[in-house]
Amino acid sequence: MDKVYLFDLAARHSAWASVRQATIAGNIANADTPGYRAAEVEPFSAVLDKTHLAEARTNPAHLSMSAPGAATVKMDDAESWSISDNGNTVSLDQQMIKANEVSGAFTLNTSIVRSFHRMVLASVRNV
């Protein structure tokens, strides 16, 4: 049986979300600073791609994660929000949306770890 790296993955995701949350807080703190450019953290999918984790299908009936018909659209954030008169690129609305995304990421991460922990405990108790 291969090792399961779910807890390591959850820890990496949590660390990424913490960095993103700090970046968003810095952007909000500098919302009125003339010439300040909003910072952004690379998406977690890019961080995950650097870990070289491979998908494991233990049964041919399992679904594949790569859907051939799925398409993604990339949108440049700098073009989607306006720049203020003082050259500042921080949009409080955009930062609040991103903060909500980080909150959702933390909630999802916690739920997955809790569920996996329960599953591990159930398998140990039944042995």
Short mmCIF file of N, CA, C and O in Angstrom, two decimals:
data_model
loop_
_atom_site.label_atom_id
_atom_site.label_comp_id
_atom_site.label_asym_id
_atom_site.label_seq_id
_atom_site.Cartn_x
_atom_site.Cartn_y
_atom_site.Cartn_z
N MET A 1 0.85 -1.18 0.00
CA MET A 1 0.00 0.00 0.00
C MET A 1 0.89 1.24 0.00
O MET A 1 1.85 1.35 0.75
N ASP A 2 0.56 2.20 -0.84
CA ASP A 2 1.32 3.44 -0.93
C ASP A 2 0.95 4.38 0.21
O ASP A 2 -0.14 4.31 0.77
N LYS A 3 1.87 5.29 0.52
CA LYS A 3 1.62 6.29 1.55
C LYS A 3 0.59 7.30 1.07
O LYS A 3 0.52 7.61 -0.11
N VAL A 4 -0.17 7.81 2.01
CA VAL A 4 -1.14 8.84 1.71
C VAL A 4 -0.59 10.15 2.23
O VAL A 4 -0.30 10.29 3.41
N TYR A 5 -0.45 11.12 1.36
CA TYR A 5 0.15 12.40 1.71
C TYR A 5 -0.90 13.49 1.90
O TYR A 5 -0.62 14.65 1.69
N LEU A 6 -2.10 13.11 2.30
CA LEU A 6 -3.18 14.08 2.42
C LEU A 6 -2.89 15.12 3.49
O LEU A 6 -3.13 16.30 3.30
N PHE A 7 -2.34 14.68 4.63
CA PHE A 7 -2.06 15.63 5.70
C PHE A 7 -0.96 16.61 5.28
O PHE A 7 -1.01 17.79 5.62
N ASP A 8 0.04 16.15 4.55
CA ASP A 8 1.09 17.04 4.05
C ASP A 8 0.51 18.03 3.05
O ASP A 8 0.82 19.22 3.08
N LEU A 9 -0.34 17.54 2.18
CA LEU A 9 -1.00 18.40 1.20
C LEU A 9 -1.87 19.45 1.90
O LEU A 9 -1.86 20.63 1.53
N ALA A 10 -2.59 19.02 2.93
CA ALA A 10 -3.44 19.96 3.69
C ALA A 10 -2.58 21.01 4.39
O ALA A 10 -2.95 22.18 4.45
N ALA A 11 -1.43 20.60 4.91
CA ALA A 11 -0.53 21.56 5.58
C ALA A 11 0.02 22.57 4.57
O ALA A 11 0.10 23.77 4.87
N ARG A 12 0.36 22.11 3.37
CA ARG A 12 0.85 23.03 2.33
C ARG A 12 -0.25 24.01 1.91
O ARG A 12 0.00 25.18 1.71
N HIS A 13 -1.47 23.49 1.78
CA HIS A 13 -2.58 24.34 1.39
C HIS A 13 -2.87 25.38 2.47
O HIS A 13 -3.13 26.55 2.17
N SER A 14 -2.80 24.97 3.72
CA SER A 14 -3.02 25.90 4.82
C SER A 14 -1.94 26.98 4.86
O SER A 14 -2.24 28.16 5.08
N ALA A 15 -0.69 26.59 4.63
CA ALA A 15 0.41 27.57 4.60
C ALA A 15 0.22 28.54 3.45
O ALA A 15 0.43 29.76 3.59
N TRP A 16 -0.19 28.03 2.28
CA TRP A 16 -0.45 28.89 1.12
C TRP A 16 -1.57 29.88 1.43
O TRP A 16 -1.47 31.07 1.13
N ALA A 17 -2.65 29.39 2.06
CA ALA A 17 -3.78 30.26 2.38
C ALA A 17 -3.36 31.34 3.39
O ALA A 17 -3.82 32.48 3.32
N SER A 18 -2.48 30.99 4.32
CA SER A 18 -1.99 31.97 5.29
C SER A 18 -1.20 33.08 4.60
O SER A 18 -1.37 34.26 4.92
N VAL A 19 -0.36 32.70 3.66
CA VAL A 19 0.42 33.70 2.91
C VAL A 19 -0.51 34.58 2.09
O VAL A 19 -0.35 35.80 2.04
N ARG A 20 -1.50 33.97 1.46
CA ARG A 20 -2.44 34.75 0.65
C ARG A 20 -3.25 35.70 1.52
O ARG A 20 -3.48 36.86 1.16
N GLN A 21 -3.65 35.24 2.70
CA GLN A 21 -4.40 36.09 3.61
C GLN A 21 -3.55 37.28 4.06
O GLN A 21 -4.04 38.41 4.12
N ALA A 22 -2.27 37.05 4.36
CA ALA A 22 -1.38 38.14 4.76
C ALA A 22 -1.18 39.13 3.61
O ALA A 22 -1.11 40.35 3.83
N THR A 23 -1.10 38.63 2.39
CA THR A 23 -0.94 39.49 1.22
C THR A 23 -2.17 40.37 1.02
O THR A 23 -2.06 41.57 0.75
N ILE A 24 -3.34 39.77 1.17
CA ILE A 24 -4.59 40.53 1.04
C ILE A 24 -4.67 41.60 2.12
O ILE A 24 -5.06 42.75 1.86
N ALA A 25 -4.30 41.24 3.34
CA ALA A 25 -4.31 42.22 4.44
C ALA A 25 -3.35 43.38 4.16
O ALA A 25 -3.68 44.54 4.44
N GLY A 26 -2.20 43.08 3.58
CA GLY A 26 -1.25 44.13 3.20
C GLY A 26 -1.81 45.03 2.12
O GLY A 26 -1.62 46.25 2.15
N ASN A 27 -2.51 44.43 1.17
CA ASN A 27 -3.14 45.23 0.11
C ASN A 27 -4.19 46.17 0.69
O ASN A 27 -4.27 47.35 0.33
N ILE A 28 -5.02 45.65 1.60
CA ILE A 28 -6.06 46.47 2.21
C ILE A 28 -5.45 47.59 3.05
O ILE A 28 -5.92 48.72 3.03
N ALA A 29 -4.37 47.27 3.76
CA ALA A 29 -3.71 48.28 4.59
C ALA A 29 -3.14 49.41 3.75
O ALA A 29 -3.04 50.55 4.22
N ASN A 30 -2.77 49.13 2.51
CA ASN A 30 -2.18 50.14 1.62
C ASN A 30 -3.17 50.66 0.59
O ASN A 30 -2.77 51.19 -0.44
N ALA A 31 -4.46 50.52 0.87
CA ALA A 31 -5.48 50.92 -0.10
C ALA A 31 -5.42 52.41 -0.45
O ALA A 31 -5.80 52.80 -1.55
N ASP A 32 -4.94 53.24 0.47
CA ASP A 32 -4.87 54.68 0.22
C ASP A 32 -3.45 55.17 -0.04
O ASP A 32 -3.23 56.38 -0.14
N THR A 33 -2.49 54.27 -0.17
CA THR A 33 -1.10 54.65 -0.42
C THR A 33 -0.93 54.98 -1.90
O THR A 33 -1.17 54.13 -2.76
N PRO A 34 -0.53 56.21 -2.23
CA PRO A 34 -0.37 56.59 -3.64
C PRO A 34 0.69 55.72 -4.33
O PRO A 34 1.77 55.49 -3.79
N GLY A 35 0.36 55.22 -5.50
CA GLY A 35 1.29 54.44 -6.31
C GLY A 35 1.48 53.00 -5.87
O GLY A 35 2.25 52.27 -6.49
N TYR A 36 0.78 52.56 -4.84
CA TYR A 36 0.93 51.18 -4.37
C TYR A 36 0.32 50.22 -5.38
O TYR A 36 -0.76 50.44 -5.91
N ARG A 37 1.03 49.16 -5.67
CA ARG A 37 0.54 48.12 -6.58
C ARG A 37 0.09 46.92 -5.77
O ARG A 37 0.84 46.41 -4.94
N ALA A 38 -1.11 46.48 -6.00
CA ALA A 38 -1.65 45.33 -5.28
C ALA A 38 -0.83 44.09 -5.58
O ALA A 38 -0.46 43.82 -6.72
N ALA A 39 -0.51 43.35 -4.53
CA ALA A 39 0.26 42.11 -4.68
C ALA A 39 -0.70 40.92 -4.72
O ALA A 39 -1.83 41.01 -4.26
N GLU A 40 -0.24 39.85 -5.29
CA GLU A 40 -1.04 38.63 -5.37
C GLU A 40 -0.12 37.44 -5.21
O GLU A 40 1.05 37.51 -5.57
N VAL A 41 -0.64 36.36 -4.67
CA VAL A 41 0.10 35.11 -4.49
C VAL A 41 -0.28 34.19 -5.63
O VAL A 41 -1.44 34.17 -6.07
N GLU A 42 0.69 33.42 -6.13
CA GLU A 42 0.38 32.51 -7.22
C GLU A 42 -0.66 31.49 -6.76
O GLU A 42 -0.72 31.14 -5.57
N PRO A 43 -1.51 31.02 -7.66
CA PRO A 43 -2.56 30.08 -7.29
C PRO A 43 -1.99 28.79 -6.70
O PRO A 43 -0.88 28.39 -7.02
N PHE A 44 -2.78 28.16 -5.85
CA PHE A 44 -2.32 26.93 -5.21
C PHE A 44 -2.08 25.83 -6.24
O PHE A 44 -1.22 24.98 -6.05
N SER A 45 -2.81 25.86 -7.34
CA SER A 45 -2.59 24.86 -8.38
C SER A 45 -1.16 24.94 -8.92
O SER A 45 -0.55 23.91 -9.22
N ALA A 46 -0.60 26.14 -9.02
CA ALA A 46 0.79 26.29 -9.47
C ALA A 46 1.75 25.75 -8.41
O ALA A 46 2.76 25.12 -8.74
N VAL A 47 1.43 25.98 -7.14
CA VAL A 47 2.25 25.43 -6.05
C VAL A 47 2.16 23.91 -6.07
O VAL A 47 3.16 23.21 -5.92
N LEU A 48 0.97 23.40 -6.28
CA LEU A 48 0.76 21.95 -6.32
C LEU A 48 1.49 21.31 -7.50
O LEU A 48 2.03 20.21 -7.37
N ASP A 49 1.53 22.00 -8.63
CA ASP A 49 2.23 21.46 -9.80
C ASP A 49 3.72 21.30 -9.53
O ASP A 49 4.37 20.43 -10.11
N LYS A 50 4.27 22.12 -8.65
CA LYS A 50 5.70 22.04 -8.33
C LYS A 50 6.04 20.87 -7.41
O LYS A 50 7.19 20.52 -7.25
N THR A 51 5.01 20.27 -6.77
CA THR A 51 5.27 19.16 -5.85
C THR A 51 5.42 17.83 -6.57
O THR A 51 5.88 16.87 -5.99
N HIS A 52 5.01 17.75 -7.81
CA HIS A 52 5.11 16.55 -8.64
C HIS A 52 4.37 15.36 -8.04
O HIS A 52 4.86 14.23 -8.06
N LEU A 53 3.19 15.61 -7.49
CA LEU A 53 2.36 14.52 -7.00
C LEU A 53 1.67 13.88 -8.20
O LEU A 53 1.22 14.57 -9.11
N ALA A 54 1.60 12.58 -8.19
CA ALA A 54 0.97 11.87 -9.29
C ALA A 54 -0.38 11.33 -8.85
O ALA A 54 -0.56 10.92 -7.71
N GLU A 55 -1.31 11.34 -9.76
CA GLU A 55 -2.63 10.79 -9.51
C GLU A 55 -2.53 9.27 -9.48
O GLU A 55 -1.89 8.66 -10.34
N ALA A 56 -3.14 8.65 -8.50
CA ALA A 56 -3.10 7.19 -8.39
C ALA A 56 -4.51 6.64 -8.56
O ALA A 56 -5.41 7.01 -7.82
N ARG A 57 -4.68 5.78 -9.55
CA ARG A 57 -5.96 5.10 -9.75
C ARG A 57 -5.75 3.63 -9.39
O ARG A 57 -5.05 2.92 -10.09
N THR A 58 -6.33 3.22 -8.29
CA THR A 58 -6.17 1.85 -7.83
C THR A 58 -7.19 0.90 -8.43
O THR A 58 -7.10 -0.30 -8.27
N ASN A 59 -8.16 1.48 -9.13
CA ASN A 59 -9.21 0.69 -9.75
C ASN A 59 -9.58 1.37 -11.06
O ASN A 59 -9.77 2.58 -11.09
N PRO A 60 -9.73 0.61 -12.13
CA PRO A 60 -10.09 1.24 -13.42
C PRO A 60 -11.44 1.96 -13.39
O PRO A 60 -11.71 2.82 -14.21
N ALA A 61 -12.29 1.63 -12.42
CA ALA A 61 -13.60 2.27 -12.32
C ALA A 61 -13.51 3.66 -11.68
O ALA A 61 -14.47 4.43 -11.74
N HIS A 62 -12.37 4.00 -11.08
CA HIS A 62 -12.22 5.32 -10.48
C HIS A 62 -12.19 6.39 -11.56
O HIS A 62 -11.68 6.17 -12.65
N LEU A 63 -12.71 7.55 -11.24
CA LEU A 63 -12.74 8.65 -12.18
C LEU A 63 -11.36 9.26 -12.33
O LEU A 63 -10.59 9.36 -11.39
N SER A 64 -11.07 9.71 -13.54
CA SER A 64 -9.82 10.40 -13.80
C SER A 64 -10.01 11.88 -13.51
O SER A 64 -11.06 12.45 -13.79
N MET A 65 -8.98 12.53 -12.96
CA MET A 65 -9.07 13.95 -12.63
C MET A 65 -8.91 14.84 -13.85
O MET A 65 -9.24 16.01 -13.82
N SER A 66 -8.37 14.32 -14.92
CA SER A 66 -8.17 15.14 -16.11
C SER A 66 -9.33 14.92 -17.07
O SER A 66 -9.42 13.92 -17.74
N ALA A 67 -10.22 15.89 -17.09
CA ALA A 67 -11.37 15.81 -17.99
C ALA A 67 -10.98 16.37 -19.35
O ALA A 67 -10.56 17.51 -19.45
N PRO A 68 -11.12 15.58 -20.42
CA PRO A 68 -10.69 16.05 -21.73
C PRO A 68 -11.48 17.24 -22.26
O PRO A 68 -10.95 18.06 -22.98
N GLY A 69 -12.73 17.38 -21.88
CA GLY A 69 -13.54 18.46 -22.40
C GLY A 69 -13.51 19.72 -21.55
O GLY A 69 -14.10 20.73 -21.90
N ALA A 70 -12.83 19.67 -20.42
CA ALA A 70 -12.81 20.83 -19.52
C ALA A 70 -11.87 21.90 -20.06
O ALA A 70 -10.79 21.61 -20.51
N ALA A 71 -12.33 23.12 -20.00
CA ALA A 71 -11.51 24.25 -20.45
C ALA A 71 -11.46 25.29 -19.35
O ALA A 71 -12.41 25.44 -18.58
N THR A 72 -10.38 25.98 -19.27
CA THR A 72 -10.26 27.04 -18.28
C THR A 72 -10.03 28.36 -19.00
O THR A 72 -9.42 28.41 -20.06
N VAL A 73 -10.52 29.41 -18.40
CA VAL A 73 -10.33 30.75 -18.93
C VAL A 73 -9.52 31.53 -17.92
O VAL A 73 -9.84 31.55 -16.74
N LYS A 74 -8.45 32.15 -18.38
CA LYS A 74 -7.60 32.93 -17.49
C LYS A 74 -7.91 34.41 -17.71
O LYS A 74 -7.91 34.89 -18.82
N MET A 75 -8.15 35.11 -16.61
CA MET A 75 -8.47 36.52 -16.69
C MET A 75 -7.42 37.30 -15.94
O MET A 75 -7.04 36.94 -14.83
N ASP A 76 -6.93 38.36 -16.52
CA ASP A 76 -5.91 39.19 -15.89
C ASP A 76 -6.59 40.14 -14.91
O ASP A 76 -7.42 40.96 -15.28
N ASP A 77 -6.24 40.01 -13.61
CA ASP A 77 -6.87 40.82 -12.58
C ASP A 77 -6.59 42.31 -12.76
O ASP A 77 -7.41 43.15 -12.42
N ALA A 78 -5.42 42.65 -13.28
CA ALA A 78 -5.07 44.06 -13.44
C ALA A 78 -6.01 44.75 -14.43
O ALA A 78 -6.25 45.95 -14.32
N GLU A 79 -6.53 44.01 -15.37
CA GLU A 79 -7.41 44.61 -16.37
C GLU A 79 -8.86 44.61 -15.96
O GLU A 79 -9.67 45.30 -16.53
N SER A 80 -9.21 43.80 -14.95
CA SER A 80 -10.61 43.66 -14.61
C SER A 80 -11.10 44.68 -13.58
O SER A 80 -12.27 44.81 -13.35
N TRP A 81 -10.19 45.41 -12.94
CA TRP A 81 -10.57 46.38 -11.92
C TRP A 81 -9.92 47.73 -12.24
O TRP A 81 -8.84 47.79 -12.80
N SER A 82 -10.55 48.78 -11.85
CA SER A 82 -10.06 50.11 -12.20
C SER A 82 -8.90 50.55 -11.30
O SER A 82 -8.74 50.07 -10.19
N ILE A 83 -8.13 51.49 -11.80
CA ILE A 83 -7.02 52.09 -11.06
C ILE A 83 -7.48 53.45 -10.58
O ILE A 83 -8.10 54.21 -11.32
N SER A 84 -7.15 53.78 -9.33
CA SER A 84 -7.59 55.05 -8.77
C SER A 84 -6.77 56.21 -9.32
O SER A 84 -5.76 56.02 -10.00
N ASP A 85 -7.19 57.42 -8.97
CA ASP A 85 -6.51 58.63 -9.46
C ASP A 85 -5.07 58.74 -9.00
O ASP A 85 -4.23 59.31 -9.69
N ASN A 86 -4.75 58.17 -7.83
CA ASN A 86 -3.39 58.30 -7.30
C ASN A 86 -2.47 57.16 -7.79
O ASN A 86 -1.36 57.02 -7.29
N GLY A 87 -2.92 56.36 -8.73
CA GLY A 87 -2.10 55.28 -9.29
C GLY A 87 -2.12 54.01 -8.48
O GLY A 87 -1.42 53.05 -8.79
N ASN A 88 -2.93 53.95 -7.45
CA ASN A 88 -3.05 52.78 -6.60
C ASN A 88 -3.92 51.74 -7.30
O ASN A 88 -4.97 52.07 -7.83
N THR A 89 -3.50 50.47 -7.29
CA THR A 89 -4.26 49.43 -7.98
C THR A 89 -5.08 48.56 -7.03
O THR A 89 -5.60 47.53 -7.44
N VAL A 90 -5.20 48.96 -5.76
CA VAL A 90 -5.95 48.17 -4.79
C VAL A 90 -7.44 48.50 -4.92
O VAL A 90 -7.85 49.64 -4.81
N SER A 91 -8.23 47.48 -5.16
CA SER A 91 -9.68 47.61 -5.15
C SER A 91 -10.18 46.88 -3.90
O SER A 91 -9.97 45.68 -3.76
N LEU A 92 -10.79 47.62 -3.00
CA LEU A 92 -11.27 47.00 -1.76
C LEU A 92 -12.30 45.92 -2.03
O LEU A 92 -12.32 44.89 -1.35
N ASP A 93 -13.14 46.13 -3.04
CA ASP A 93 -14.12 45.11 -3.39
C ASP A 93 -13.43 43.81 -3.81
O ASP A 93 -13.80 42.72 -3.37
N GLN A 94 -12.43 43.94 -4.65
CA GLN A 94 -11.69 42.78 -5.12
C GLN A 94 -10.97 42.09 -3.96
O GLN A 94 -10.97 40.86 -3.86
N GLN A 95 -10.38 42.86 -3.06
CA GLN A 95 -9.66 42.29 -1.93
C GLN A 95 -10.62 41.56 -0.98
O GLN A 95 -10.27 40.51 -0.42
N MET A 96 -11.82 42.09 -0.81
CA MET A 96 -12.80 41.42 0.05
C MET A 96 -13.28 40.11 -0.58
O MET A 96 -13.51 39.13 0.12
N ILE A 97 -13.40 40.08 -1.89
CA ILE A 97 -13.77 38.84 -2.58
C ILE A 97 -12.66 37.81 -2.39
O ILE A 97 -12.93 36.64 -2.09
N LYS A 98 -11.42 38.24 -2.52
CA LYS A 98 -10.28 37.34 -2.32
C LYS A 98 -10.21 36.85 -0.88
O LYS A 98 -9.90 35.69 -0.62
N ALA A 99 -10.51 37.74 0.08
CA ALA A 99 -10.51 37.33 1.49
C ALA A 99 -11.58 36.27 1.74
O ALA A 99 -11.36 35.32 2.50
N ASN A 100 -12.71 36.41 1.07
CA ASN A 100 -13.76 35.40 1.18
C ASN A 100 -13.31 34.07 0.57
O ASN A 100 -13.62 33.00 1.10
N GLU A 101 -12.58 34.12 -0.52
CA GLU A 101 -12.04 32.90 -1.14
C GLU A 101 -11.07 32.20 -0.18
O GLU A 101 -11.08 30.97 -0.07
N VAL A 102 -10.24 32.98 0.51
CA VAL A 102 -9.29 32.39 1.47
C VAL A 102 -10.04 31.77 2.63
O VAL A 102 -9.70 30.68 3.09
N SER A 103 -11.09 32.43 3.10
CA SER A 103 -11.91 31.86 4.17
C SER A 103 -12.51 30.53 3.74
O SER A 103 -12.51 29.56 4.50
N GLY A 104 -12.99 30.48 2.51
CA GLY A 104 -13.53 29.22 1.99
C GLY A 104 -12.47 28.15 1.86
O GLY A 104 -12.72 26.96 2.11
N ALA A 105 -11.24 28.55 1.50
CA ALA A 105 -10.14 27.60 1.39
C ALA A 105 -9.80 27.00 2.75
O ALA A 105 -9.57 25.79 2.87
N PHE A 106 -9.76 27.85 3.79
CA PHE A 106 -9.50 27.35 5.14
C PHE A 106 -10.61 26.41 5.59
O PHE A 106 -10.34 25.36 6.19
N THR A 107 -11.86 26.75 5.31
CA THR A 107 -12.99 25.91 5.70
C THR A 107 -12.94 24.56 4.99
O THR A 107 -13.13 23.51 5.62
N LEU A 108 -12.67 24.58 3.69
CA LEU A 108 -12.56 23.33 2.93
C LEU A 108 -11.42 22.48 3.45
O LEU A 108 -11.57 21.27 3.65
N ASN A 109 -10.28 23.10 3.70
CA ASN A 109 -9.11 22.39 4.20
C ASN A 109 -9.41 21.71 5.53
O ASN A 109 -9.10 20.54 5.74
N THR A 110 -10.03 22.45 6.44
CA THR A 110 -10.37 21.91 7.75
C THR A 110 -11.36 20.75 7.63
O THR A 110 -11.22 19.73 8.31
N SER A 111 -12.35 20.88 6.77
CA SER A 111 -13.34 19.83 6.58
C SER A 111 -12.71 18.55 6.02
O SER A 111 -13.05 17.45 6.47
N ILE A 112 -11.82 18.70 5.07
CA ILE A 112 -11.17 17.53 4.47
C ILE A 112 -10.30 16.82 5.51
O ILE A 112 -10.35 15.60 5.64
N VAL A 113 -9.51 17.58 6.26
CA VAL A 113 -8.65 16.97 7.28
C VAL A 113 -9.49 16.30 8.35
O VAL A 113 -9.18 15.18 8.78
N ARG A 114 -10.56 16.93 8.79
CA ARG A 114 -11.43 16.35 9.80
C ARG A 114 -12.05 15.03 9.28
O ARG A 114 -12.06 14.03 10.01
N SER A 115 -12.53 15.03 8.05
CA SER A 115 -13.12 13.82 7.49
C SER A 115 -12.10 12.70 7.34
O SER A 115 -12.37 11.54 7.68
N PHE A 116 -10.91 13.05 6.87
CA PHE A 116 -9.87 12.04 6.70
C PHE A 116 -9.43 11.51 8.06
O PHE A 116 -9.18 10.31 8.22
N HIS A 117 -9.35 12.38 9.06
CA HIS A 117 -8.98 11.96 10.41
C HIS A 117 -10.02 10.98 10.96
O HIS A 117 -9.66 9.95 11.55
N ARG A 118 -11.30 11.28 10.78
CA ARG A 118 -12.36 10.36 11.21
C ARG A 118 -12.26 9.02 10.50
O ARG A 118 -12.46 7.97 11.12
N MET A 119 -11.94 9.04 9.22
CA MET A 119 -11.82 7.81 8.46
C MET A 119 -10.65 6.97 8.98
O MET A 119 -10.77 5.75 9.13
N VAL A 120 -9.53 7.60 9.27
CA VAL A 120 -8.37 6.89 9.81
C VAL A 120 -8.71 6.30 11.18
O VAL A 120 -8.40 5.13 11.46
N LEU A 121 -9.36 7.08 12.04
CA LEU A 121 -9.75 6.58 13.36
C LEU A 121 -10.72 5.41 13.25
O LEU A 121 -10.62 4.43 13.99
N ALA A 122 -11.67 5.49 12.33
CA ALA A 122 -12.63 4.40 12.15
C ALA A 122 -11.93 3.13 11.67
O ALA A 122 -12.28 2.02 12.11
N SER A 123 -10.96 3.28 10.81
CA SER A 123 -10.26 2.08 10.32
C SER A 123 -9.39 1.46 11.41
O SER A 123 -9.24 0.25 11.47
N VAL A 124 -8.84 2.27 12.30
CA VAL A 124 -8.02 1.74 13.40
C VAL A 124 -8.89 1.07 14.45
O VAL A 124 -8.54 0.02 14.99
N ARG A 125 -10.04 1.64 14.73
CA ARG A 125 -10.95 1.06 15.73
C ARG A 125 -11.52 -0.27 15.28
O ARG A 125 -11.84 -1.12 16.10
N ASN A 126 -11.68 -0.46 14.00
CA ASN A 126 -12.27 -1.69 13.48
C ASN A 126 -11.27 -2.82 13.30
O ASN A 126 -11.63 -3.89 12.88
N VAL A 127 -10.02 -2.55 13.60
CA VAL A 127 -8.99 -3.60 13.41
C VAL A 127 -8.95 -4.53 14.57
O VAL A 127 -9.27 -4.38 15.63
#
